[in-house]
XYZ file of C-alpha atoms in Angstrom:
368
model
C 0.000 0.000 0.000
C 1.224 3.429 -0.905
C 2.304 5.498 2.109
C 0.473 8.804 2.368
C 1.909 11.568 4.533
C -0.417 12.723 7.298
C -0.401 16.553 7.311
C -1.558 16.602 10.906
C 1.374 14.574 12.083
C 4.049 16.730 13.698
C 7.569 15.574 12.912
C 10.235 16.318 15.460
C 13.705 16.535 13.887
C 16.366 14.381 15.449
C 19.374 16.543 16.388
C 22.842 15.090 16.840
C 23.841 14.429 20.410
C 25.351 17.501 22.012
C 23.948 19.868 19.337
C 22.380 22.994 20.810
C 20.435 25.604 18.860
C 21.676 29.005 19.966
C 19.169 31.861 19.931
C 19.889 34.828 17.651
C 21.841 37.506 19.495
C 19.691 40.373 20.650
C 20.648 44.026 20.464
C 22.447 45.331 23.549
C 20.021 46.396 26.223
C 21.004 50.109 26.318
C 20.736 50.473 22.525
C 17.451 48.609 22.374
C 16.011 50.649 25.243
C 17.139 53.912 23.601
C 15.555 53.005 20.260
C 12.343 51.947 21.991
C 12.259 55.223 23.911
C 12.820 57.318 20.783
C 10.127 55.446 18.879
C 7.693 55.905 21.769
C 8.101 59.680 21.457
C 6.847 59.646 17.865
C 3.160 60.196 17.088
C 1.311 57.004 16.140
C 0.715 58.136 12.539
C 4.456 58.501 11.766
C 6.499 55.546 10.529
C 9.826 55.330 12.471
C 11.616 54.084 9.312
C 10.773 57.319 7.531
C 12.161 59.349 10.411
C 15.508 57.554 10.470
C 15.704 57.749 6.669
C 15.194 61.518 6.815
C 17.921 61.859 9.431
C 20.335 59.919 7.167
C 19.542 62.105 4.157
C 20.034 65.270 6.196
C 23.386 64.030 7.490
C 24.526 63.193 3.937
C 23.493 66.652 2.748
C 25.429 68.409 5.491
C 28.523 66.289 4.797
C 28.333 66.938 1.044
C 27.960 70.663 1.589
C 31.032 70.694 3.820
C 33.115 68.879 1.168
C 31.997 71.301 -1.553
C 32.922 74.306 0.609
C 36.378 72.840 1.251
C 37.003 72.322 -2.475
C 35.837 75.824 -3.309
C 38.186 77.203 -0.686
C 41.113 75.236 -2.165
C 40.179 76.385 -5.670
C 40.250 80.020 -4.556
C 43.609 79.465 -2.893
C 45.059 77.993 -6.107
C 44.285 81.206 -7.992
C 46.791 83.196 -5.957
C 49.649 84.334 -8.210
C 51.993 85.663 -5.538
C 55.087 83.407 -5.754
C 55.572 83.643 -1.997
C 52.175 82.069 -1.414
C 52.358 79.342 -4.051
C 53.279 75.778 -2.995
C 56.408 74.004 -4.123
C 56.425 73.002 -7.780
C 56.912 69.320 -8.583
C 59.606 67.850 -10.754
C 60.377 64.281 -11.740
C 63.430 62.097 -11.981
C 64.436 59.824 -14.874
C 61.942 57.185 -13.730
C 59.061 59.617 -13.616
C 59.016 59.612 -9.806
C 57.635 62.796 -8.279
C 60.191 64.719 -6.245
C 59.577 67.674 -3.950
C 62.416 70.146 -3.510
C 62.465 73.461 -1.661
C 64.984 74.743 -4.177
C 62.264 74.649 -6.856
C 59.874 76.825 -4.853
C 58.709 78.687 -7.967
C 62.341 79.507 -8.650
C 62.030 83.190 -7.846
C 61.874 83.832 -11.573
C 59.833 86.832 -12.783
C 56.759 86.580 -14.966
C 57.479 85.719 -18.593
C 60.553 83.554 -17.913
C 60.206 80.064 -19.360
C 61.565 77.224 -17.244
C 62.108 73.843 -18.900
C 62.035 70.934 -16.485
C 63.462 67.677 -17.842
C 65.409 64.512 -17.071
C 69.112 64.557 -16.177
C 71.531 65.358 -18.964
C 72.848 62.278 -20.747
C 76.380 61.257 -21.581
C 75.833 61.134 -25.353
C 72.772 63.376 -25.831
C 71.431 66.303 -23.769
C 68.526 64.030 -22.844
C 68.046 60.289 -23.374
C 64.256 60.794 -23.369
C 63.094 61.771 -26.883
C 60.214 64.070 -25.896
C 62.187 66.515 -23.696
C 64.872 66.631 -26.406
C 62.173 67.334 -28.986
C 60.805 70.193 -26.864
C 64.203 71.757 -26.230
C 65.040 71.547 -29.944
C 61.740 73.281 -30.713
C 62.641 76.099 -28.300
C 65.951 76.583 -30.059
C 64.472 76.475 -33.564
C 61.751 78.942 -32.522
C 64.319 81.237 -30.883
C 62.557 81.162 -27.481
C 64.821 81.864 -24.521
C 64.478 79.453 -21.621
C 66.103 78.235 -18.436
C 66.635 74.546 -17.647
C 65.912 73.237 -14.178
C 68.471 70.647 -13.219
C 68.867 69.010 -9.797
C 68.124 72.201 -7.916
C 70.252 74.416 -10.205
C 69.018 76.674 -12.959
C 71.083 76.879 -16.120
C 70.287 79.625 -18.610
C 70.474 78.883 -22.302
C 73.515 81.142 -22.544
C 75.307 79.436 -19.629
C 74.289 75.807 -19.812
C 77.435 74.153 -18.519
C 77.428 70.558 -17.321
C 73.758 70.508 -16.350
C 71.748 67.600 -14.987
C 68.001 67.947 -15.347
C 64.846 66.029 -14.539
C 62.303 64.315 -16.798
C 58.815 65.697 -16.456
C 58.231 66.790 -20.058
C 56.987 69.990 -18.421
C 57.515 73.714 -18.747
C 56.711 76.467 -16.269
C 55.617 79.726 -17.911
C 54.180 82.677 -15.990
C 53.871 80.386 -12.952
C 51.687 77.985 -14.969
C 52.790 74.343 -15.147
C 52.220 72.795 -18.593
C 52.691 69.028 -19.107
C 53.248 67.011 -22.306
C 55.653 68.172 -25.003
C 52.973 68.607 -27.673
C 50.771 70.738 -25.394
C 53.871 72.742 -24.446
C 54.689 73.449 -28.090
C 51.119 74.472 -28.826
C 51.025 76.802 -25.815
C 54.410 78.319 -26.652
C 53.439 78.868 -30.292
C 50.399 80.812 -29.139
C 52.257 82.716 -26.399
C 55.202 83.790 -28.554
C 53.349 83.963 -31.889
C 55.474 81.221 -33.448
C 54.430 79.160 -36.466
C 57.110 76.880 -37.843
C 54.726 75.546 -40.508
C 53.540 78.831 -42.006
C 55.465 78.179 -45.223
C 53.914 74.760 -45.861
C 51.145 73.924 -48.304
C 48.062 71.993 -47.112
C 49.538 68.831 -48.622
C 52.822 69.334 -46.775
C 50.947 69.948 -43.519
C 49.108 66.655 -44.015
C 52.451 64.894 -44.557
C 53.797 66.560 -41.403
C 50.841 65.280 -39.388
C 51.232 61.730 -40.714
C 54.989 61.522 -40.081
C 54.627 63.057 -36.616
C 52.192 60.262 -35.811
C 54.622 57.693 -37.220
C 57.473 59.027 -35.085
C 55.532 59.327 -31.847
C 53.327 56.241 -32.078
C 55.727 53.789 -33.731
C 59.368 54.807 -33.667
C 59.247 56.128 -30.097
C 57.822 52.838 -28.829
C 60.403 50.872 -30.804
C 63.197 52.855 -29.159
C 61.658 52.302 -25.716
C 61.226 48.562 -26.257
C 64.743 48.111 -27.593
C 66.333 50.095 -24.763
C 64.279 48.926 -21.760
C 63.022 45.474 -22.767
C 65.116 43.822 -25.487
C 68.389 45.191 -24.087
C 67.031 45.139 -20.525
C 68.544 48.597 -19.848
C 71.989 46.998 -19.624
C 73.489 49.836 -21.691
C 71.893 52.670 -19.725
C 75.046 53.331 -17.688
C 76.863 54.166 -20.956
C 74.467 56.984 -21.822
C 73.124 58.203 -18.468
C 74.461 58.642 -14.953
C 71.994 57.178 -12.461
C 72.265 57.256 -8.656
C 72.011 53.945 -6.814
C 68.431 54.564 -5.681
C 67.414 54.957 -9.324
C 69.414 51.962 -10.521
C 67.628 49.760 -8.009
C 64.304 50.685 -9.622
C 65.313 49.964 -13.216
C 63.975 46.371 -13.342
C 60.575 47.736 -12.347
C 60.817 50.379 -15.076
C 61.643 47.722 -17.665
C 58.558 45.739 -16.731
C 56.440 48.902 -16.798
C 57.619 49.737 -20.334
C 56.949 46.166 -21.436
C 53.399 46.228 -20.059
C 52.718 49.691 -21.531
C 53.931 48.568 -24.963
C 51.669 45.520 -24.749
C 48.628 47.699 -24.102
C 49.741 50.056 -26.870
C 49.770 47.087 -29.244
C 53.335 47.141 -30.528
C 54.469 44.992 -27.605
C 52.334 42.082 -28.828
C 54.787 41.555 -31.695
C 58.049 39.727 -31.199
C 61.355 41.600 -31.198
C 62.222 40.683 -34.792
C 58.898 41.971 -36.113
C 59.191 45.233 -34.162
C 62.744 45.896 -35.395
C 61.865 45.082 -39.015
C 58.814 47.360 -38.891
C 60.834 50.227 -37.460
C 63.575 49.858 -40.039
C 60.885 50.268 -42.729
C 59.619 53.365 -40.879
C 63.157 54.790 -40.841
C 63.392 54.058 -44.560
C 60.168 56.025 -45.097
C 61.715 58.996 -43.277
C 64.805 58.729 -45.473
C 62.682 58.714 -48.639
C 60.697 61.720 -47.413
C 63.905 63.634 -46.637
C 65.594 62.810 -49.938
C 68.140 65.491 -50.755
C 66.277 68.277 -48.956
C 67.810 70.149 -46.063
C 64.795 69.419 -43.848
C 62.036 66.849 -44.028
C 59.477 69.101 -45.733
C 61.479 71.841 -47.424
C 64.838 73.571 -47.706
C 63.481 76.792 -46.214
C 63.359 76.106 -42.477
C 62.716 73.251 -40.022
C 59.253 72.517 -38.663
C 57.944 70.703 -35.603
C 58.362 67.489 -37.590
C 62.093 68.109 -37.867
C 62.297 68.658 -34.104
C 60.505 65.367 -33.461
C 62.558 63.432 -36.015
C 65.823 64.839 -34.676
C 64.903 63.829 -31.110
C 64.101 60.249 -32.135
C 66.930 59.739 -34.622
C 69.463 61.203 -32.163
C 68.722 58.327 -29.805
C 69.424 55.802 -32.555
C 72.560 57.539 -33.792
C 74.272 58.504 -30.525
C 72.822 56.368 -27.718
C 72.102 52.963 -29.285
C 73.934 50.052 -30.867
C 72.491 47.399 -33.131
C 70.112 47.614 -36.092
C 68.777 51.124 -35.418
C 72.287 52.586 -35.270
C 73.253 50.795 -38.476
C 70.104 52.036 -40.222
C 70.690 55.713 -39.378
C 74.469 55.757 -39.519
C 75.136 53.525 -42.525
C 72.070 52.424 -44.491
C 70.229 55.749 -44.733
C 73.069 58.224 -44.653
C 70.899 61.221 -45.490
C 69.321 60.802 -42.022
C 72.805 60.823 -40.495
C 73.559 64.069 -42.340
C 70.198 65.497 -41.220
C 71.016 64.838 -37.550
C 74.437 66.416 -37.793
C 72.968 69.408 -39.670
C 70.346 70.014 -36.952
C 72.987 69.570 -34.270
C 75.411 72.073 -35.810
C 72.717 74.648 -36.539
C 70.663 74.551 -33.350
C 72.900 72.769 -30.815
C 76.327 74.432 -31.167
C 76.751 73.909 -27.405
C 75.840 70.192 -27.636
C 78.972 68.968 -25.852
C 78.501 71.540 -23.080
C 75.029 70.092 -22.440
C 76.325 66.568 -21.793
C 76.974 64.964 -18.428
C 80.674 64.185 -18.135
C 80.448 62.379 -14.781
C 82.627 59.324 -14.270
C 81.257 56.130 -15.763
C 79.320 54.000 -13.282
C 78.820 50.317 -14.025
C 76.025 48.277 -12.537
C 74.149 45.069 -13.154
C 70.816 43.584 -12.274
C 68.414 40.853 -13.321
C 64.869 41.249 -14.574
C 62.208 38.691 -13.733
C 59.409 38.293 -16.270
C 56.044 38.173 -14.492
């Protein structure tokens, strides 16, 4: 016979021996009594939940208003232009680490003086970072006077002897800090009414835009990968003096460059593919230059020439291997272009190099 469950039959569960069901913990007596007392004060037609919700909203409103007032106060403070009241200006070392230094407390320079803040001077080039070198070359081509901040010492363009600077790709103009070399060049062109491309046709301006993109989005990343990843920064001591604290951080920098290149896309290729692609890009630059004095005309250099000089200088004077061979031997018109720009706009090139004693070091990089 089929068993049918009796709904009226109460079933008592069998608990394991020694098992005790603990009651749910109650609220502490003082808290519970206080809540009960507060609720008892409310009229019967008011829901206590609504009251506590209103209190929470009011508290959030007061807190938000306080935060907004604090930010407005800070915003008003930041508009003060008196150098004595401004905070210390930041600068960065070769690894991009933010440094605070009392000696850079707005420099005491008057309005209108341009301060260029960049990485320490290199042994073979005034800067081993292409973008600061590009910006400084632009300043020289445009005829804009500037001072270079370097390890707490200011060096004027007319007295730039043995300087070591810091890499922020930043300028300070009229107490305004401007980051990124391209934004700096745009701001300076507007400020000083400079237009290095005013002699170009629309077609030439389009070519300038395309090659600038090639240099900054392809060749720059190839240089970075070759120096920091493929070579593992083992040749850095030949082109740049680095203090011990910085040398200890280089393996981390190498991994950072590798990860950044991966997200950029170029790092997903193997080393052979990257080098071959960049050699073809260098060949394209050589074809564009041809027998001209500059990349777009014989008349005068443009921003493109400043960018190309900064990138090709790294290959010619700070690197070994295929990039050096390409610029120095295979495409000799690029070699002549670099030397022409150097003679014309960097007559003090050797005075802008770091002649500190060579410092050897070694380290290992773990791939994670």
